[in-house]
Coordinates of N, CA, C and O in Angstrom, one line a residue:
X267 N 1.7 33.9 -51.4 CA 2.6 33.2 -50.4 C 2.8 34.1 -49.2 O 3.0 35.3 -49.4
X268 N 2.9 33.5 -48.1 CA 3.0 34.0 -46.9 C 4.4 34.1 -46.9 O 5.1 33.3 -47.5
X269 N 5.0 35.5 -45.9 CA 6.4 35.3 -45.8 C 6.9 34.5 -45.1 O 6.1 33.7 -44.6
X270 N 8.3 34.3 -44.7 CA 8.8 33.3 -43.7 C 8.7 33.3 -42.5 O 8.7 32.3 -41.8
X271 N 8.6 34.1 -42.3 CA 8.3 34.7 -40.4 C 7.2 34.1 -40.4 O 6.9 33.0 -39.9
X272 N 6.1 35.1 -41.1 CA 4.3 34.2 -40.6 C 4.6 32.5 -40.9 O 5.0 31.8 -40.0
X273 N 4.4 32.3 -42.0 CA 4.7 30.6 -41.7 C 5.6 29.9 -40.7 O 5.2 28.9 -40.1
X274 N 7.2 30.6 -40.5 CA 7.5 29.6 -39.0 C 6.4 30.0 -37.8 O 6.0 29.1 -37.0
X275 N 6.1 31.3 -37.7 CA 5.3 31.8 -36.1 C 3.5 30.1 -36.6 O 2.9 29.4 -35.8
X276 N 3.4 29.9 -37.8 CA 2.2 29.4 -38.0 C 2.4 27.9 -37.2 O 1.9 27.5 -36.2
X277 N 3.7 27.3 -38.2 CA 4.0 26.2 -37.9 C 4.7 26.0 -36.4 O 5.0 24.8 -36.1
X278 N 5.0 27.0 -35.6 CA 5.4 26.9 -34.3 C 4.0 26.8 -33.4 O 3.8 26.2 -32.4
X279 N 2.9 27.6 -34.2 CA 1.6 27.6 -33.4 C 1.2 26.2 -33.5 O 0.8 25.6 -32.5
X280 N 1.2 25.4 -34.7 CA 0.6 24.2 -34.8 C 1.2 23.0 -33.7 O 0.7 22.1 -33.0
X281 N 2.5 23.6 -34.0 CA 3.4 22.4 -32.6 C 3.1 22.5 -31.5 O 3.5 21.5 -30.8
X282 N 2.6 23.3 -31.0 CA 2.0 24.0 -29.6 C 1.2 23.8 -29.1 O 1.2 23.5 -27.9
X283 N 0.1 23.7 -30.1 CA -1.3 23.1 -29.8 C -0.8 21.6 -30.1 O -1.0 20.9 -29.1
X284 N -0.4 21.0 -30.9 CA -0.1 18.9 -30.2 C 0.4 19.3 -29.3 O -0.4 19.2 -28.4
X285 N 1.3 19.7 -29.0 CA 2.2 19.3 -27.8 C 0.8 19.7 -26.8 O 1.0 19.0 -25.8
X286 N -0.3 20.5 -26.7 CA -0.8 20.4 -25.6 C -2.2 19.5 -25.7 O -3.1 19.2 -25.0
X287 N -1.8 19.1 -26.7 CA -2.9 18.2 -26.8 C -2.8 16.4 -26.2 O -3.7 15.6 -25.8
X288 N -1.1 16.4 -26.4 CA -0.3 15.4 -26.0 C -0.5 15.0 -24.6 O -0.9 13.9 -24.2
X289 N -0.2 16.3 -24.0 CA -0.6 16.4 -22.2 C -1.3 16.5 -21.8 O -1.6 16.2 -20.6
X290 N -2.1 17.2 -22.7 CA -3.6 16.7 -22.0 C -4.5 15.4 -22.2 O -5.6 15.3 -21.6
X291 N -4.0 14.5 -23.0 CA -4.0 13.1 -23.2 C -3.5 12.5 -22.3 O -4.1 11.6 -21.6
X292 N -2.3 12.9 -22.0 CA -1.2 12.4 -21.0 C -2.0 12.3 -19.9 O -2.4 11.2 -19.4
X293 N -2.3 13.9 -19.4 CA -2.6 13.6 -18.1 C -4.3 13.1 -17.8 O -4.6 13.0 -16.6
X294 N -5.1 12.8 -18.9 CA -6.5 12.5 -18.3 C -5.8 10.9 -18.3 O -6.1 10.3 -17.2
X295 N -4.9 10.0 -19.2 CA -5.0 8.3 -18.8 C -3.9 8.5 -17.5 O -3.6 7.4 -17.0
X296 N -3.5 9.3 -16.9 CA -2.9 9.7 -15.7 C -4.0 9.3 -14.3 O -3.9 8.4 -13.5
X297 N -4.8 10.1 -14.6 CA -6.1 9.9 -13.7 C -7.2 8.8 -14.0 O -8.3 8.7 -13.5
X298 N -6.5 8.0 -15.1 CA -7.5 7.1 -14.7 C -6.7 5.9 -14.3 O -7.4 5.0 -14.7
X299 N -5.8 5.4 -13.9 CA -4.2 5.0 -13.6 C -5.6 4.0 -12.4 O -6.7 4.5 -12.1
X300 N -5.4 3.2 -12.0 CA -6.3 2.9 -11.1 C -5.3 1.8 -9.9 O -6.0 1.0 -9.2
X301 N -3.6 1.8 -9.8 CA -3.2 1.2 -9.4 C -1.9 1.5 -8.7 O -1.2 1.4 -9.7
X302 N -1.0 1.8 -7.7 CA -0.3 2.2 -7.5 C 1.2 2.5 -8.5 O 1.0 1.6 -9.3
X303 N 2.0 2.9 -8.7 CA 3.1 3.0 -10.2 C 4.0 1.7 -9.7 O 3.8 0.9 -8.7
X304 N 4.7 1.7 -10.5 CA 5.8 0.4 -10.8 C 6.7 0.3 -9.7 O 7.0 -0.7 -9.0
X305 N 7.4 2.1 -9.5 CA 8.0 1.9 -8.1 C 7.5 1.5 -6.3 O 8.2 1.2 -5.4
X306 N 6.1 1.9 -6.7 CA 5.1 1.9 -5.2 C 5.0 0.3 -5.2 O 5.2 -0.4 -4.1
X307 N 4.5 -0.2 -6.4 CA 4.1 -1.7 -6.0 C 5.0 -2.7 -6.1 O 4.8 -3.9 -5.7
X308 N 6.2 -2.1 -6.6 CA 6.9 -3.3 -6.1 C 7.8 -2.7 -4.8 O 8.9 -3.2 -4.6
X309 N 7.5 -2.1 -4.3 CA 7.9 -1.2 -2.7 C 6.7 -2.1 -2.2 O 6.9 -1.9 -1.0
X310 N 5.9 -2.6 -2.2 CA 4.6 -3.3 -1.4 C 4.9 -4.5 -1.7 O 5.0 -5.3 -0.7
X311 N 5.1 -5.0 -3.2 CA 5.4 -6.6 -3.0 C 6.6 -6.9 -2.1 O 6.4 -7.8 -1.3
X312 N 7.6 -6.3 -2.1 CA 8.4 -6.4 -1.0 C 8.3 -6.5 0.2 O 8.7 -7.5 0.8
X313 N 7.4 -5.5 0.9 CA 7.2 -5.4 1.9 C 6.2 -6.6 2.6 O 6.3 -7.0 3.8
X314 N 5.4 -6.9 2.0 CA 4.5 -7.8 2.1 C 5.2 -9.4 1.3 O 4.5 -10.3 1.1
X315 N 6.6 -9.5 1.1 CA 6.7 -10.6 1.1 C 7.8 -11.1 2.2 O 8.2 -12.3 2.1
X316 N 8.2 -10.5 3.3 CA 8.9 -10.3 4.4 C 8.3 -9.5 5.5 O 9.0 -8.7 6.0
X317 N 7.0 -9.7 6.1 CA 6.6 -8.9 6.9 C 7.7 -8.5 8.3 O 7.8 -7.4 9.0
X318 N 8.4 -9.9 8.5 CA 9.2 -10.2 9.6 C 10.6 -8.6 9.8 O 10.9 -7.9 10.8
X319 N 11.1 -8.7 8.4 CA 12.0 -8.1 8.2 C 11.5 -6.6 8.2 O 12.5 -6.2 8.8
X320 N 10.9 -5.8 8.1 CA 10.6 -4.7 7.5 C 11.4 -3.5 7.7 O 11.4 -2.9 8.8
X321 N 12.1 -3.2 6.6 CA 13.7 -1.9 7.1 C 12.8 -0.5 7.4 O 11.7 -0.4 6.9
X322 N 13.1 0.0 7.9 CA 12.5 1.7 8.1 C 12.4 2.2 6.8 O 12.8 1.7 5.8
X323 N 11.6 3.8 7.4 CA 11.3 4.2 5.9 C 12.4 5.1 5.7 O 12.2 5.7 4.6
X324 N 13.5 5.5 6.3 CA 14.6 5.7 6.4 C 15.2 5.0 5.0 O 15.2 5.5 3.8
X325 N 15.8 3.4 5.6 CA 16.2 2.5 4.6 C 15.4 2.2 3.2 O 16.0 1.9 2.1
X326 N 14.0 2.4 3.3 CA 13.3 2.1 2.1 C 13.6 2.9 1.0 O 13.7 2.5 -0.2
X327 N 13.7 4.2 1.4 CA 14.6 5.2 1.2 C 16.0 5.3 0.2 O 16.4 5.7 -0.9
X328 N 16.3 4.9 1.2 CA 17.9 4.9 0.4 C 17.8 3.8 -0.2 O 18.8 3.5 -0.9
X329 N 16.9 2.8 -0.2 CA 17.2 1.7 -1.2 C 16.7 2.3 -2.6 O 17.1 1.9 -3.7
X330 N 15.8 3.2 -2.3 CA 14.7 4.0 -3.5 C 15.2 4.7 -4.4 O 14.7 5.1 -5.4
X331 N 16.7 5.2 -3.8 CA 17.0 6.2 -3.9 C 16.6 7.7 -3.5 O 17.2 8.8 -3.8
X332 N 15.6 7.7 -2.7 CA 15.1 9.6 -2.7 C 14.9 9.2 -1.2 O 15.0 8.1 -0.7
X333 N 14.6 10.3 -0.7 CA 14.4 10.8 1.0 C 13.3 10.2 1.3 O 12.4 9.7 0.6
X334 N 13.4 10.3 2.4 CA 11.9 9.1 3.2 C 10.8 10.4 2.8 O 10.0 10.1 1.9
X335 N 10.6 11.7 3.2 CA 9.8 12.6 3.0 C 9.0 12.4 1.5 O 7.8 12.5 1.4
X336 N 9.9 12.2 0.4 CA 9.2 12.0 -0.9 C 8.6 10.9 -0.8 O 7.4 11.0 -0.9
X337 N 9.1 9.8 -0.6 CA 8.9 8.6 0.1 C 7.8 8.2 0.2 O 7.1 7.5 -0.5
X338 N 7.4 9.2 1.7 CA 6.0 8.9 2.3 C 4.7 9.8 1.6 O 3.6 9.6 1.8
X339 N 5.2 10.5 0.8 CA 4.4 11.3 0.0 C 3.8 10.8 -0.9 O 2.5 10.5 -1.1
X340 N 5.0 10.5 -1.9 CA 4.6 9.8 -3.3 C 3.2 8.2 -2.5 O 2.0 8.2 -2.5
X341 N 4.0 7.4 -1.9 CA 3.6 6.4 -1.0 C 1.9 6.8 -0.9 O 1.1 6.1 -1.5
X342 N 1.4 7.7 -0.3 CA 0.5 8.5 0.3 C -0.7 8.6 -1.1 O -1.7 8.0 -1.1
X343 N -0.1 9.4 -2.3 CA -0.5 9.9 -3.2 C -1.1 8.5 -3.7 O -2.3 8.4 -3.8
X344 N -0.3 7.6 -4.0 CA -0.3 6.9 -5.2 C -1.7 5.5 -4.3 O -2.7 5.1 -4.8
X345 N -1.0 5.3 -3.0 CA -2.3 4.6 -1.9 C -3.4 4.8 -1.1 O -4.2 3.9 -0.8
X346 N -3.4 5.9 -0.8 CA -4.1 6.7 0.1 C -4.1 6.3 1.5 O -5.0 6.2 2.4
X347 N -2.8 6.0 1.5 CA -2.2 5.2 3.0 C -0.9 6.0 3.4 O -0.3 6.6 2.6
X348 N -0.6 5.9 4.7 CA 0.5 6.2 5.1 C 1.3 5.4 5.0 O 0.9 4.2 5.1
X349 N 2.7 5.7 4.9 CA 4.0 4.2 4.7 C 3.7 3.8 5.9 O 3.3 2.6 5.9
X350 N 3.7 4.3 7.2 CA 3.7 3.5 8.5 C 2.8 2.5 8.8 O 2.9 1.5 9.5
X351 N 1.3 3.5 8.1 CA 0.2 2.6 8.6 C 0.4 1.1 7.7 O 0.1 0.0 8.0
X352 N 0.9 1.5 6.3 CA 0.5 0.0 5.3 C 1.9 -0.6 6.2 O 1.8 -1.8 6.3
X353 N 3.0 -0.2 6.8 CA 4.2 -1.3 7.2 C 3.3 -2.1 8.5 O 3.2 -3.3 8.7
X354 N 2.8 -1.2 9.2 CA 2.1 -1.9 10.4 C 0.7 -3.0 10.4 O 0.4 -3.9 11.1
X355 N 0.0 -2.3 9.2 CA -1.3 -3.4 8.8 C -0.5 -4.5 7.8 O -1.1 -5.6 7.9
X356 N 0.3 -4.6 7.2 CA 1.2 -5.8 6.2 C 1.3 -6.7 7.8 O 0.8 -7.8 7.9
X357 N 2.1 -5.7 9.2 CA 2.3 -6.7 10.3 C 1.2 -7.6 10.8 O 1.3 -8.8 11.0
X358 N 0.1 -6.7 11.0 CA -1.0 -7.6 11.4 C -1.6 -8.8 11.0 O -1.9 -9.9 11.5
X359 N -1.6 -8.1 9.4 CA -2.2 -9.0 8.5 C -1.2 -10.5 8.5 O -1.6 -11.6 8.5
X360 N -0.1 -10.2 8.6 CA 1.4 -11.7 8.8 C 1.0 -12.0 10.0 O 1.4 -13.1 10.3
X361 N 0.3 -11.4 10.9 CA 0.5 -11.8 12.7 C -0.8 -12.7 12.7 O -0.6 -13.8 13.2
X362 N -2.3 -12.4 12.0 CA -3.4 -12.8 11.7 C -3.3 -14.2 11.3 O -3.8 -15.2 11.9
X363 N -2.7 -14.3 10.3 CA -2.1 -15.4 9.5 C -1.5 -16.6 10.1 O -1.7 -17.8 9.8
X364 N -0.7 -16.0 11.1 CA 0.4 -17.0 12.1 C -0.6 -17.4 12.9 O -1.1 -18.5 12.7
X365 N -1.2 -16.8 14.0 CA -2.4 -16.8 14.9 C -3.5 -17.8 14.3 O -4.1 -18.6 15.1
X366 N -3.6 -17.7 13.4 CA -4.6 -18.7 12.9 C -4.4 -20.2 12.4 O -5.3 -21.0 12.5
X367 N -3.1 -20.4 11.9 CA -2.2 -20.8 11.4 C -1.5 -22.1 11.6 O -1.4 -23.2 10.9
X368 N -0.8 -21.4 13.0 CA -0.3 -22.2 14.4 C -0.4 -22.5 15.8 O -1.4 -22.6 16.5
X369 N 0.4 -22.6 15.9 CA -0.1 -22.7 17.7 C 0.6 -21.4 18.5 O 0.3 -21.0 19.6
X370 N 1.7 -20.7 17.8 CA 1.9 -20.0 18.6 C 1.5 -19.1 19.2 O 0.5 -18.6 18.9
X371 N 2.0 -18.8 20.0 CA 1.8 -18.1 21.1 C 1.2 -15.9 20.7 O 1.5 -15.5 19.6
X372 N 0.6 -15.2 21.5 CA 0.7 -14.0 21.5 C 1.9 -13.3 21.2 O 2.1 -12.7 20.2
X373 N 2.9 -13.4 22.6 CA 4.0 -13.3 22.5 C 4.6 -13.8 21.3 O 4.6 -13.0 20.4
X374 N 5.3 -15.2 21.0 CA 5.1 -15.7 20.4 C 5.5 -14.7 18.4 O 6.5 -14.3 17.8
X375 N 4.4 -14.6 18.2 CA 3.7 -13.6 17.0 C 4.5 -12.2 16.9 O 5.2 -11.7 15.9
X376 N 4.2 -11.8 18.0 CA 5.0 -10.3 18.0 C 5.8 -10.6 18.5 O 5.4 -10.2 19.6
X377 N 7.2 -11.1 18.7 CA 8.4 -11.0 18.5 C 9.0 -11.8 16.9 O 10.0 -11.4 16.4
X378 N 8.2 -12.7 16.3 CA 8.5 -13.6 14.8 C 8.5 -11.7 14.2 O 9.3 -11.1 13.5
X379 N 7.6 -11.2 14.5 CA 7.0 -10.0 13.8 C 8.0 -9.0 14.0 O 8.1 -8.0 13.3
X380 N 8.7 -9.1 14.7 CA 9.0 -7.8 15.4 C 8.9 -6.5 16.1 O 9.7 -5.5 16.1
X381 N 8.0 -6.7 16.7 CA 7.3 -5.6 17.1 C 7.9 -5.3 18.6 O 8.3 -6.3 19.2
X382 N 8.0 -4.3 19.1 CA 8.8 -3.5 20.2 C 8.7 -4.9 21.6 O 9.6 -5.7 22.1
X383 N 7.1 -4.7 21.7 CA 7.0 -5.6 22.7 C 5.5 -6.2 22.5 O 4.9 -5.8 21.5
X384 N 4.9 -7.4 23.5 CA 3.6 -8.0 22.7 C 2.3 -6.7 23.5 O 1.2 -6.8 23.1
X385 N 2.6 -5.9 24.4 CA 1.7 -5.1 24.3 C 1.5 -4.5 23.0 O 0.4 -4.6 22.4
X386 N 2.6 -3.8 22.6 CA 2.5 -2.4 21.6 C 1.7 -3.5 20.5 O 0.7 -3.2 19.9
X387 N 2.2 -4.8 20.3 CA 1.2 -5.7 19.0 C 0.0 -5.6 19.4 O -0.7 -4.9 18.7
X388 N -0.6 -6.2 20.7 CA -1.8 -6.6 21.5 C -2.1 -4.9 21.1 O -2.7 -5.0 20.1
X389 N -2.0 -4.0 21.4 CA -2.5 -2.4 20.8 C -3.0 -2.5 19.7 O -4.2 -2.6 19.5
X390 N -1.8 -2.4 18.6 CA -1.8 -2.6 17.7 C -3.0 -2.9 16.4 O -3.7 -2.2 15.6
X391 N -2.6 -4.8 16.9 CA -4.3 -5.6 16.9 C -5.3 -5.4 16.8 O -6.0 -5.8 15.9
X392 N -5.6 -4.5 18.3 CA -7.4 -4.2 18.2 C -7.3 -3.2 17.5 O -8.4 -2.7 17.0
X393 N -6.5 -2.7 17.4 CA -6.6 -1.1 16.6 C -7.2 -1.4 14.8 O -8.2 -1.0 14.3
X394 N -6.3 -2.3 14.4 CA -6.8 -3.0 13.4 C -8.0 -3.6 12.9 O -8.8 -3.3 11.9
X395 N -8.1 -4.9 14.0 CA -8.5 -5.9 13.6 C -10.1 -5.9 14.3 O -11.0 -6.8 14.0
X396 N -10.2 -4.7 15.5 CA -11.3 -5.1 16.3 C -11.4 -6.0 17.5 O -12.3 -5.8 18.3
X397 N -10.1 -7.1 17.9 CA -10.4 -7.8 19.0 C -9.2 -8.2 19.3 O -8.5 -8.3 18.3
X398 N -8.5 -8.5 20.3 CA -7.7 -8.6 20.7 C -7.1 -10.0 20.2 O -7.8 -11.0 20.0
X399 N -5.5 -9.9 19.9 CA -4.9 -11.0 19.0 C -5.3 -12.8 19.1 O -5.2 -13.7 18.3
X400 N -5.7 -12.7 20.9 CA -5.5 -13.9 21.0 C -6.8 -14.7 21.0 O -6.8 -15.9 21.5
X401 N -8.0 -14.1 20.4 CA -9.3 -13.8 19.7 C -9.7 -14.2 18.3 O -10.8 -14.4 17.9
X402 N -8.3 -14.2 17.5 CA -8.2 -14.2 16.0 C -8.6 -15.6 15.9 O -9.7 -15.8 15.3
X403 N -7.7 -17.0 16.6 CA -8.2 -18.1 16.2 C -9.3 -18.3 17.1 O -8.9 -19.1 18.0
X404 N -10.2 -18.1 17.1 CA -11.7 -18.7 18.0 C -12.5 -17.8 16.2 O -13.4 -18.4 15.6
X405 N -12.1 -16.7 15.6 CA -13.2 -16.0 15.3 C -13.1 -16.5 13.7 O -12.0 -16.8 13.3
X406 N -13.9 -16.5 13.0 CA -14.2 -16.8 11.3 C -14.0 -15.5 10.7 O -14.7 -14.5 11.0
X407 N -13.1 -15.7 9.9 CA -12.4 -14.8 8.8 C -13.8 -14.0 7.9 O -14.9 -14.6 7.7
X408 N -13.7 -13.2 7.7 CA -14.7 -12.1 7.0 C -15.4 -12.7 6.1 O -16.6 -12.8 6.2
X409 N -14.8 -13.3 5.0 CA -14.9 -13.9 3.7 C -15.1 -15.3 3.7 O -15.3 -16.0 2.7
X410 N -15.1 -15.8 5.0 CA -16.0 -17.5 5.0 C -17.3 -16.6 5.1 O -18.1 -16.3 4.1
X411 N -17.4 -16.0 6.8 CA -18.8 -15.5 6.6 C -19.6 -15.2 5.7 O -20.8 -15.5 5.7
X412 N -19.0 -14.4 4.7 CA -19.9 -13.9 3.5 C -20.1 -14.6 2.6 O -20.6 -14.1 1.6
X413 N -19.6 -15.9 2.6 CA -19.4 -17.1 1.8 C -21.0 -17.8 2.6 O -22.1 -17.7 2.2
X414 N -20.7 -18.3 3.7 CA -21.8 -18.9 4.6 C -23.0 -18.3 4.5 O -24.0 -19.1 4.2
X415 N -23.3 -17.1 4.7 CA -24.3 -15.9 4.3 C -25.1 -16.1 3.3 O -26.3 -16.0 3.3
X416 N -23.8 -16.6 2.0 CA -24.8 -15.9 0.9 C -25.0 -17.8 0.4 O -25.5 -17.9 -0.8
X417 N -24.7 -18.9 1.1 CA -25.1 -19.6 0.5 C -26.8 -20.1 1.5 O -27.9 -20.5 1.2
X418 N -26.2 -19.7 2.7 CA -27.7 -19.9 3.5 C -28.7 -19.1 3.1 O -29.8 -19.8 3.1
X419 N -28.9 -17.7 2.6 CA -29.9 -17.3 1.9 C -30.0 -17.3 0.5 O -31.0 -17.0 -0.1

């Protein structure tokens, strides 16, 4: 029989190794995670179900509880997006929508949207989208074309 010392130091060794066996479990289905976490996506279904309204990342913040800086980090990590750029492409993408949509106007679009003024949208837009906003209803959405494409050949 072993004394008591060696046997706890044994049985402390054994706990040691699961417990790192645990985390290293942990963290390889960590990396294979393939979707933003629970807090990030419903911080996006939000965001994208009110394009019009969109609070700063200030406010998103204190709704989150934690500082905009963790905020835009975690945000960053988990999307490979910046908070500003996904608040501003969610805008386009709502502005795209309307433009195609309705009849409204340029103006029109970026003020429903919010946006400073219909230049900084009209910026904005091509920055995104390739062509200027009031371009969107004359042009065929990505995904007919590749629909059309692949039934013509």
């Amino acid at each position: 029989q072993a004394p008591a010392g060696v046997a706890e130091v044994a049985l402390r060794a054994h706990v040691l190794q699961w417990l790192l066996e645990i985390v290293r479990c942990a963290s390889a289905a960590g990396a294979r995670r393939t979707g933003p976490d629970g807090m990030i996506a419903t911080l996006m279904e939000r965001i994208e179900a009110d394009p019009a309204n969109l609070p700063s990342v200030d406010e998103l913040a204190a709704r989150a509880g934690c500082s905009a800086s963790w905020l835009r980090a975690r945000f960053r990590q988990e999307t490979d997006l910046s908070l500003g750029d996904y608040l501003i492409r969610t805008r386009i993408n709502a502005a795209e929508r309307l433009l195609r949509q309705s009849a409204a106007s340029v103006t029109e679009v970026a003020h429903r949207l919010n946006f400073s003024s219909s230049q900084y949208f009209a910026t904005c837009y091509r920055r995104y989208k390739n062509c200027a906003p009031g371009e969107a209803r004359g042009r065929p959405r990505a995904d007919v074309l590749a629909i059309i494409l692949l039934w013509l050949y």
